[in-house]
Short mmCIF file of C-alpha atoms and ligand atoms in Angstrom, two decimals:
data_model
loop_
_atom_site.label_atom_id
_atom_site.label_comp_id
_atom_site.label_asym_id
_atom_site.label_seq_id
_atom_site.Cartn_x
_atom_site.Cartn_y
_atom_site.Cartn_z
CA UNK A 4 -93.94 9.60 129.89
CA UNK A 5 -93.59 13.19 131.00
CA UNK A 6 -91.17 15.84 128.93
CA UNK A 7 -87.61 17.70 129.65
CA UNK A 8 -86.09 20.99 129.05
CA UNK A 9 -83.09 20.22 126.93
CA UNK A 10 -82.37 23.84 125.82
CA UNK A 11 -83.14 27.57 127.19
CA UNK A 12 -82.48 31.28 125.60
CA UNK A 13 -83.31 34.46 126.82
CA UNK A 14 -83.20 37.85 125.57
CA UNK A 15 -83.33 41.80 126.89
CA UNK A 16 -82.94 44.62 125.17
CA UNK A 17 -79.50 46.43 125.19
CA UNK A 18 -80.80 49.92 126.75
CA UNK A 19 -80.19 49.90 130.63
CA UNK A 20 -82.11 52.10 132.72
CA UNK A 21 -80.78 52.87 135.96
CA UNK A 22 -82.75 53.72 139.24
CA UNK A 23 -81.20 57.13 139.26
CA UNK A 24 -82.04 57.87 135.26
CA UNK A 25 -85.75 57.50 136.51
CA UNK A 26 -85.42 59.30 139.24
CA UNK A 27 -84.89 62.07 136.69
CA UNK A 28 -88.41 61.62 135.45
CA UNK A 29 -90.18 60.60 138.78
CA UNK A 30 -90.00 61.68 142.45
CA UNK A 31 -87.93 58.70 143.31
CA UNK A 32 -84.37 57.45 144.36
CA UNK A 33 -82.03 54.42 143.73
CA UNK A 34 -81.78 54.09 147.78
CA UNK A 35 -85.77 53.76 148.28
CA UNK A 36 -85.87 51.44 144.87
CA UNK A 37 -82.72 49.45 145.92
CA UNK A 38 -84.01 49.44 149.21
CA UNK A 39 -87.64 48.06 148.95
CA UNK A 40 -87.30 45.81 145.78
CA UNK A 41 -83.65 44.42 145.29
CA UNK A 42 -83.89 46.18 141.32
CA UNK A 43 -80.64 48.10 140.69
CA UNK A 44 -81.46 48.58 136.73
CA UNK A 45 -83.67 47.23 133.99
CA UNK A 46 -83.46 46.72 130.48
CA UNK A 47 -86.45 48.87 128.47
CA UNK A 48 -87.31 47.87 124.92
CA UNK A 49 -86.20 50.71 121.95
CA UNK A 50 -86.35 49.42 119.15
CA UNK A 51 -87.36 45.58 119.79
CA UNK A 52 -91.02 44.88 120.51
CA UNK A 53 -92.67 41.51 122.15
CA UNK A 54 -91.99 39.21 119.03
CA UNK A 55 -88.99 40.47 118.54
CA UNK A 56 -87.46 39.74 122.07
CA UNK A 57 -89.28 36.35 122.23
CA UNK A 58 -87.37 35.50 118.50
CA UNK A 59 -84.23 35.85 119.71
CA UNK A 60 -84.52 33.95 123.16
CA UNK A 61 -86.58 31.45 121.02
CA UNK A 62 -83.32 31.43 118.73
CA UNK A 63 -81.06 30.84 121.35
CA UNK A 64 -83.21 28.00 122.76
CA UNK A 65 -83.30 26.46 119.94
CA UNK A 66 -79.25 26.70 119.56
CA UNK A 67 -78.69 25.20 123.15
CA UNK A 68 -80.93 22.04 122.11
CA UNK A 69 -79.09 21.60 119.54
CA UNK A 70 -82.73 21.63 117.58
CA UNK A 71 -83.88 22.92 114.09
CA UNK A 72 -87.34 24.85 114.25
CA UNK A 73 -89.02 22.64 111.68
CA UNK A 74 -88.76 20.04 114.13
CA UNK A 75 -91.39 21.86 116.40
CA UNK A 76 -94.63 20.39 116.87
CA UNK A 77 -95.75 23.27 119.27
CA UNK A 78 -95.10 26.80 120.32
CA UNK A 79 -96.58 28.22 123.53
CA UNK A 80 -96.10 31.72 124.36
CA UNK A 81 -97.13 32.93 127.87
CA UNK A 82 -97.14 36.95 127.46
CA UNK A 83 -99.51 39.79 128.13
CA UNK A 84 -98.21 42.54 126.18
CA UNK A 85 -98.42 40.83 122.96
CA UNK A 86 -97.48 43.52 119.75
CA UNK A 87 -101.45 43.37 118.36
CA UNK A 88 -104.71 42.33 119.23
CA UNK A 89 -104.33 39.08 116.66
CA UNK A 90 -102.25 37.46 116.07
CA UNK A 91 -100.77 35.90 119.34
CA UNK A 92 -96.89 36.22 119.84
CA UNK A 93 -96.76 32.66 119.28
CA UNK A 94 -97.60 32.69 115.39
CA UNK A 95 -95.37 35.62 114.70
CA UNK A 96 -92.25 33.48 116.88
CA UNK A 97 -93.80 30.51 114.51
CA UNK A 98 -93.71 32.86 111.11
CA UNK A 99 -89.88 34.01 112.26
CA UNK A 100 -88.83 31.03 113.23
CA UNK A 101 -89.93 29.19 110.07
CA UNK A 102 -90.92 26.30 112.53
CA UNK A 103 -93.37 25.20 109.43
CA UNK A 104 -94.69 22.08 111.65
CA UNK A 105 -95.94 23.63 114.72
CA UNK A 106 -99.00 24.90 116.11
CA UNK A 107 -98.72 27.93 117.93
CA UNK A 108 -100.86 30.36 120.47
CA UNK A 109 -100.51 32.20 122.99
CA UNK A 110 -101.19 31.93 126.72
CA UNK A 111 -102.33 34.95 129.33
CA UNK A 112 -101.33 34.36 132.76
CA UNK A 113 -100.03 37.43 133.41
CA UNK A 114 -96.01 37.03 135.38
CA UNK A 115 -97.13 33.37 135.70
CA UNK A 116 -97.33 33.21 132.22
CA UNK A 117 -94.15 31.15 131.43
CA UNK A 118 -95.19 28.48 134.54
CA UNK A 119 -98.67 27.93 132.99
CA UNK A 120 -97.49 27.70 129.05
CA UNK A 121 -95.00 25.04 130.31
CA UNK A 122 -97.01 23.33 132.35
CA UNK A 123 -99.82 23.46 129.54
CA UNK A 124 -97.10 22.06 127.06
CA UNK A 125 -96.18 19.30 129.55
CA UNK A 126 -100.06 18.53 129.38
CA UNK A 127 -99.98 18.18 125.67
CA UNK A 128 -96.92 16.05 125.38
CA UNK A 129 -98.26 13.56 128.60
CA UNK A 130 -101.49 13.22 126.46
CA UNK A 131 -99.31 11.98 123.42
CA UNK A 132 -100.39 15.39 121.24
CA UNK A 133 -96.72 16.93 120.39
CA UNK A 134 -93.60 15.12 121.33
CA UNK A 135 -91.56 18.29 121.09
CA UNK A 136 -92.11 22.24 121.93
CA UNK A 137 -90.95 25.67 122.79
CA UNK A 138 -92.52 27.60 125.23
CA UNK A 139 -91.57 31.42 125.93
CA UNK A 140 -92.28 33.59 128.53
CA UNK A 141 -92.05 37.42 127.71
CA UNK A 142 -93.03 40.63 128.29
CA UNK A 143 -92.88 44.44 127.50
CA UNK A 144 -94.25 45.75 130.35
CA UNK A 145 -92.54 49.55 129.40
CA UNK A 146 -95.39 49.91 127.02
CA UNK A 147 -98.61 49.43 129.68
CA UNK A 148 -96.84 50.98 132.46
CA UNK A 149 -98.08 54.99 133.68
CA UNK A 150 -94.29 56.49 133.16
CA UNK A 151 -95.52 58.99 135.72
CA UNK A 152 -96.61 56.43 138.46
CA UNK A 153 -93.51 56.02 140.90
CA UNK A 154 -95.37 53.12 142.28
CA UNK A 155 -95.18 51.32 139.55
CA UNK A 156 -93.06 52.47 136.86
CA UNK A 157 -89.62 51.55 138.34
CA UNK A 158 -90.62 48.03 139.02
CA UNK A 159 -90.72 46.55 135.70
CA UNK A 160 -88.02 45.60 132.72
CA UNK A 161 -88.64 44.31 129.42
CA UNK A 162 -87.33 40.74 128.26
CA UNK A 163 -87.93 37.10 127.00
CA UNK A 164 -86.99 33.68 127.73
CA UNK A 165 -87.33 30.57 126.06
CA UNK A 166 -87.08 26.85 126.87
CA UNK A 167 -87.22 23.68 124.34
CA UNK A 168 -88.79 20.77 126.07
CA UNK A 169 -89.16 17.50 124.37
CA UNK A 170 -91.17 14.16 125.55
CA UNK A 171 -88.53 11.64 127.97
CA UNK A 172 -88.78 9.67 130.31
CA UNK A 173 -87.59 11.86 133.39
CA UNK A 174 -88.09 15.76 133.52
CA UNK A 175 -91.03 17.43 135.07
CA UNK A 176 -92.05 15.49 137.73
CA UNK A 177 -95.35 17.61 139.35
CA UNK A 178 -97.16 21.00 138.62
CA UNK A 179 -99.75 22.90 140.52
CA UNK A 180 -101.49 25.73 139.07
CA UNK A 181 -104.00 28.17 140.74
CA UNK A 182 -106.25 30.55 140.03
CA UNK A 183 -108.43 34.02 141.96
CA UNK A 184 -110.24 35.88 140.11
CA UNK A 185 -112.74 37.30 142.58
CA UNK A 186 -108.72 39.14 143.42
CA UNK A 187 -108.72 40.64 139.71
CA UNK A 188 -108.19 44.12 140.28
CA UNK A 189 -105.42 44.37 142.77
CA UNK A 190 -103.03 43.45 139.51
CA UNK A 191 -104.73 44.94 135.79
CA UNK A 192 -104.49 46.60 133.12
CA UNK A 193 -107.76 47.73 131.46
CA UNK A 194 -107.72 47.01 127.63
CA UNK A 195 -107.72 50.07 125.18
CA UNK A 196 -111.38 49.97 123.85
CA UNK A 197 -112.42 51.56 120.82
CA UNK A 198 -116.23 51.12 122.06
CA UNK A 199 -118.87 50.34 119.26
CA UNK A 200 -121.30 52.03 116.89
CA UNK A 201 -124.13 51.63 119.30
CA UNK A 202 -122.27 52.14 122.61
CA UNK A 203 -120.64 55.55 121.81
CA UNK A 204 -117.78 55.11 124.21
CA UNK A 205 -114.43 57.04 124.09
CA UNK A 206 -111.63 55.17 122.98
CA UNK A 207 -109.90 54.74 126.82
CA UNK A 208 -105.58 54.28 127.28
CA UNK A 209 -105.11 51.36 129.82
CA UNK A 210 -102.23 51.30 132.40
CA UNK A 211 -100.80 48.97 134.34
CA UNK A 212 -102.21 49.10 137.88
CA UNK A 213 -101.07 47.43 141.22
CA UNK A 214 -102.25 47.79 145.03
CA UNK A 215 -98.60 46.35 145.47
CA UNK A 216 -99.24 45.46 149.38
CA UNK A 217 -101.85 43.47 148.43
CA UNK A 218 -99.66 41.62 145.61
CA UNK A 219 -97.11 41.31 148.58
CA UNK A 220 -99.27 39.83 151.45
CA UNK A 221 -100.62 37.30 148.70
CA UNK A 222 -97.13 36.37 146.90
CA UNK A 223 -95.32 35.80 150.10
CA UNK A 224 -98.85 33.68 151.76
CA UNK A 225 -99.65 31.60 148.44
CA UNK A 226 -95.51 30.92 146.88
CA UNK A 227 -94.57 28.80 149.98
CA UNK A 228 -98.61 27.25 149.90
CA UNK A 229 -98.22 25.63 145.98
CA UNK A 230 -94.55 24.93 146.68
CA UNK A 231 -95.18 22.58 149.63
CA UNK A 232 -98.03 21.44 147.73
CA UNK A 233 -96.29 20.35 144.45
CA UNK A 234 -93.40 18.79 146.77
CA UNK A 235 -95.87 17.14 148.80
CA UNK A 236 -98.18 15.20 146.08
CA UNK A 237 -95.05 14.14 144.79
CA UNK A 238 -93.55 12.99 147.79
CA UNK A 239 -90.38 14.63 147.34
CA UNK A 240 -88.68 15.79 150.10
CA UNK A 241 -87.73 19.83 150.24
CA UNK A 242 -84.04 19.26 151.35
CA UNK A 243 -83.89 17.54 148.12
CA UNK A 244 -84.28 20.63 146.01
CA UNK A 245 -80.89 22.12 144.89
CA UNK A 246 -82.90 25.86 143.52
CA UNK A 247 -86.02 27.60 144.22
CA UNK A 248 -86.54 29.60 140.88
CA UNK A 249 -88.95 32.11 141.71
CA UNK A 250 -90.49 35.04 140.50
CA UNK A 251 -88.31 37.43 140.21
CA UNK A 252 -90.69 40.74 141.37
CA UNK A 253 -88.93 42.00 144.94
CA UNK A 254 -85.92 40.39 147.07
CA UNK A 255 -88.36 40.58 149.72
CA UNK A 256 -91.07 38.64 148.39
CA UNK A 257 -88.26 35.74 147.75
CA UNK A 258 -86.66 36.24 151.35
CA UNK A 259 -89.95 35.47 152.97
CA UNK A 260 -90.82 32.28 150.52
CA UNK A 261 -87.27 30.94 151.56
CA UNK A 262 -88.04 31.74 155.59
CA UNK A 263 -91.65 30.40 155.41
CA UNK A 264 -90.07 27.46 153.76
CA UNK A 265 -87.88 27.49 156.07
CA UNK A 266 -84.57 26.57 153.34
CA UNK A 267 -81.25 28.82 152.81
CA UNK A 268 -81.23 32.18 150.71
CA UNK A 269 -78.30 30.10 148.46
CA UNK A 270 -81.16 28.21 147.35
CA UNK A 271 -83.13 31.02 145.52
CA UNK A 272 -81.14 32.58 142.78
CA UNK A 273 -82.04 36.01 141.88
CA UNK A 274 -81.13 38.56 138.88
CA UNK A 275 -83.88 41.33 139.70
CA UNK A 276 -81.14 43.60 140.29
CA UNK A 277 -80.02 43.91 136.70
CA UNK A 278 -83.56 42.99 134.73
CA UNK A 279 -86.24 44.10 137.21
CA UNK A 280 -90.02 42.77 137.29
CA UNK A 281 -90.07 41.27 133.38
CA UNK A 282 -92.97 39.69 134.29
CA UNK A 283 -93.75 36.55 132.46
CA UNK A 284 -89.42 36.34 131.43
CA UNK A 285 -87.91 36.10 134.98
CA UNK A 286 -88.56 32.25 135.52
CA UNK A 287 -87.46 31.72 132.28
CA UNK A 288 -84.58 34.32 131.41
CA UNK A 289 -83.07 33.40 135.37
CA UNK A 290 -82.90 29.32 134.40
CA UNK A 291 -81.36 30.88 131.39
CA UNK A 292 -78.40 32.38 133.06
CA UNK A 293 -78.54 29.18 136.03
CA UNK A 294 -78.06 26.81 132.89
CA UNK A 295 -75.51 29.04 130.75
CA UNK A 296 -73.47 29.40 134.22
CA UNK A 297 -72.99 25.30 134.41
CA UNK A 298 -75.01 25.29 137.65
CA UNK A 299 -77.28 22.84 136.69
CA UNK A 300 -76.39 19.15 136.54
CA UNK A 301 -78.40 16.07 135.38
CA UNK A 302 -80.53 14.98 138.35
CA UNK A 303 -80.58 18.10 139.94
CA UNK A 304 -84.56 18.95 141.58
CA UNK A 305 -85.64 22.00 140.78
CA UNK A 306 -88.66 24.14 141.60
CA UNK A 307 -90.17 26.93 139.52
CA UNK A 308 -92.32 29.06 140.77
CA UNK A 309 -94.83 32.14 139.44
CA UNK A 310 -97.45 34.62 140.91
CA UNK A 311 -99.06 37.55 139.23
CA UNK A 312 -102.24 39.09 137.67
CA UNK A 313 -105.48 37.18 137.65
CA UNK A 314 -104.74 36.58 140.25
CA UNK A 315 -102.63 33.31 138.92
CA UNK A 316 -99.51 31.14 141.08
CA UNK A 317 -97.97 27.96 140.47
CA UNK A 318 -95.14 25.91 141.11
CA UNK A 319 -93.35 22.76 138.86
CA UNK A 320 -91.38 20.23 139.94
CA UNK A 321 -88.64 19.23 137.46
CA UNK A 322 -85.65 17.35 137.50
CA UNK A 323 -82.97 18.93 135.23
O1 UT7 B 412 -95.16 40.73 139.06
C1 UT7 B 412 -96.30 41.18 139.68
C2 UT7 B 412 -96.17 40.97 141.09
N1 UT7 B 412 -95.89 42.22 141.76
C3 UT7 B 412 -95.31 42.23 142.92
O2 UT7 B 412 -94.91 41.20 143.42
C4 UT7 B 412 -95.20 43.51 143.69
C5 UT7 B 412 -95.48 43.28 145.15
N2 UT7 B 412 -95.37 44.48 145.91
C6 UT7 B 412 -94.18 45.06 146.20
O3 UT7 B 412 -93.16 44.59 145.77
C7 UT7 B 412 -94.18 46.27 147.08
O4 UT7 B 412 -95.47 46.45 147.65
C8 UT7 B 412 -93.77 47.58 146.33
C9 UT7 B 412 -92.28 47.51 146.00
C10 UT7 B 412 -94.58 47.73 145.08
C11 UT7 B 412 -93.99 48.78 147.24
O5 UT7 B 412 -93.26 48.63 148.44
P1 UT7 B 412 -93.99 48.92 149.82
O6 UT7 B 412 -92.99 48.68 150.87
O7 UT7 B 412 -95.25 48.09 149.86
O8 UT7 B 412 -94.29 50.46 149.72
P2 UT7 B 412 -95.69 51.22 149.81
O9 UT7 B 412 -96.50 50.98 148.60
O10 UT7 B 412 -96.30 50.93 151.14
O11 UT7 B 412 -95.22 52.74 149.82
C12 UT7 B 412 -94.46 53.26 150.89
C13 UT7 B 412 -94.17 54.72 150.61
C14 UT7 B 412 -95.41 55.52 150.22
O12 UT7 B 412 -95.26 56.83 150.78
P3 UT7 B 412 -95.99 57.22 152.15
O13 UT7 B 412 -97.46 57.03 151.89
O14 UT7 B 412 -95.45 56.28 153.19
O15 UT7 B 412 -95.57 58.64 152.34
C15 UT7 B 412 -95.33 55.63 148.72
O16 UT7 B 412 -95.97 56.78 148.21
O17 UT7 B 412 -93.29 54.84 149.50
C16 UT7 B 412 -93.84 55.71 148.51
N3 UT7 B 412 -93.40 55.29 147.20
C17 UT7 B 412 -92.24 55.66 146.67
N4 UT7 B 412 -91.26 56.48 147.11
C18 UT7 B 412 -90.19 56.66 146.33
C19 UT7 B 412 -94.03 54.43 146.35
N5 UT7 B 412 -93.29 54.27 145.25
C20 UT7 B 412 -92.16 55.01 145.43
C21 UT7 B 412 -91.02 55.25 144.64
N6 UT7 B 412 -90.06 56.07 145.13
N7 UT7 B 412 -90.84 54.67 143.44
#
């Protein structure tokens, strides 16, 4: 027994946000954003927040399976920038949804947060818990981000992608899932603390912070490291593997995976250059667009792989 994707949705928000509109607002350009990342333009979030984004690629998820939301059992939503403290995403997605049968919470992993929810769910449904789920990825990174750090500001795009997955016979076939948190800082953002009656601390604003080289030299070492290590304990052989859908954080990152792995560019979609860095949405909202194009047949192998804050990376194995 192991469990299948029969349906995906994603979502972003309609506003586009070009590299030159923030160069209006930081000292930056579309050739040195372009140049070093891949991103052209992202979507930023106006009037939708997190639960709203993850509704409507939930929604369309749904639609694509063919499923009704009362036939649920769980909802799994890997995010980091959920709308409140408490409750998770998850419960307001379950609320909206009106997916009355499910259990629902929420999962932080940071941009790996759609890769660990799934694999989670696949865990659930292999130990005969839930025979059917939906698990979201999404993000709205626009609200942690310092809007006057260059660094880091132009990097990231808001946005939400869903996938149903329901208990078969074929489907995911192997997941790896790692973890560094001695690494915690390079990737963080420090919660907003309101301090305590005793402690008399100043209520603080957190921002997103990156040491982005370091993020580099440890996407581009440990992607290719869990990807021949889910392909190897499953004895599946990497010429086999029609797409590499990874991360979707810099065109660079993704050309070095496919050299180290030593497989074609054709291989590794990418859509970075219209969304940006959604963070825990680009696996998701990318299989999306592979699925809505046609490009994915029955039987096709596919590898999915995240890396982000925590530091966290993973990779699954699936067959479509
Ligand atoms: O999803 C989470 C995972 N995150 C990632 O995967 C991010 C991984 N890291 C990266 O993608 C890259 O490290 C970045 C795109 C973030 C940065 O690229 P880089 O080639 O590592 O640039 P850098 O940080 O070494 O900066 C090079 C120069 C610096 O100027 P000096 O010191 O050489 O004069 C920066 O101040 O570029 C400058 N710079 C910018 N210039 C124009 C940094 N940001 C910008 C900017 N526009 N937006």
């Amino acid at each position: 027994m192991t469990s299948r994707i029969i349906g995906t949705g994603s979502y972003t928000p309609a506003q586009i946000v070009t590299n030159d509109d923030l160069a209006k607002i930081v000292d930056t350009s579309d050739e040195w954003i372009t140049g070093r990342t891949g991103i052209r333009e992202r979507r930023i979030a106006t009037e939708e927040n997190t639960s709203h984004m993850a509704v409507e690629a939930a929604r369309r998820a749904l639609e694509n399976a063919g499923m009704k939301p009362e036939e649920l059992d769980l909802i799994l939503v890997g995010t980091t920038s959920a709308d409140h403290c408490f409750p998770s995403v998850a419960c307001e997605v379950q609320g909206a949804l009106g997916a009355v049968h499910a259990s629902a919470f929420d999962i932080s992993a940071a941009c790996s947060g759609f890769l660990f929810a799934m694999n989670a769910l696949q865990a659930f449904i292999q130990a005969r818990m839930y025979r059917t789920g939906l698990v979201i990825g999404v993000d709205c990174l626009s609200k942690l981000v310092d809007w006057n750090d260059r660094s880091t500001c132009v990097l990231f795009g808001d946005g939400a992608g869903a996938a149903v997955i329901r208990a078969e016979e074929t489907g995911i076939r192997h997941t790896v899932m790692k973890s560094d948190g001695a690494k915690w800082q390079v990737l963080s953002c420090i919660s907003r603390t309101n301090g305590n009656f005793l402690n008399n601390k100043d209520p603080k604003l957190g921002y997103l912070y990156m040491d982005g080289q370091e993020v580099f030299k440890f996407a581009v070492k440990k992607v290719p490291e869990c990807i021949h290590e889910v392909l190897d304990e499953s004895q599946t052989e990497i010429e086999s593997i029609k797409y590499f859908v990874l991360h979707q954080a810099n065109y660079r990152i993704v050309e070095s995976v496919a050299k180290r792995l030593k497989q074609p560019m054709s291989k590794f979609p990418m859509n970075m250059e219209r969304y940006g860095n959604t963070s825990a949405a680009t696996v998701p909202i990318l299989l999306d667009e592979l699925n809505r194009e046609g490009k994915l047949e029955s039987g096709d192998r596919i590898v999915l792989s995240g890396f982000g804050a925590g530091l966290t990376w993973g990779a699954t194995l699936l067959e479509w």
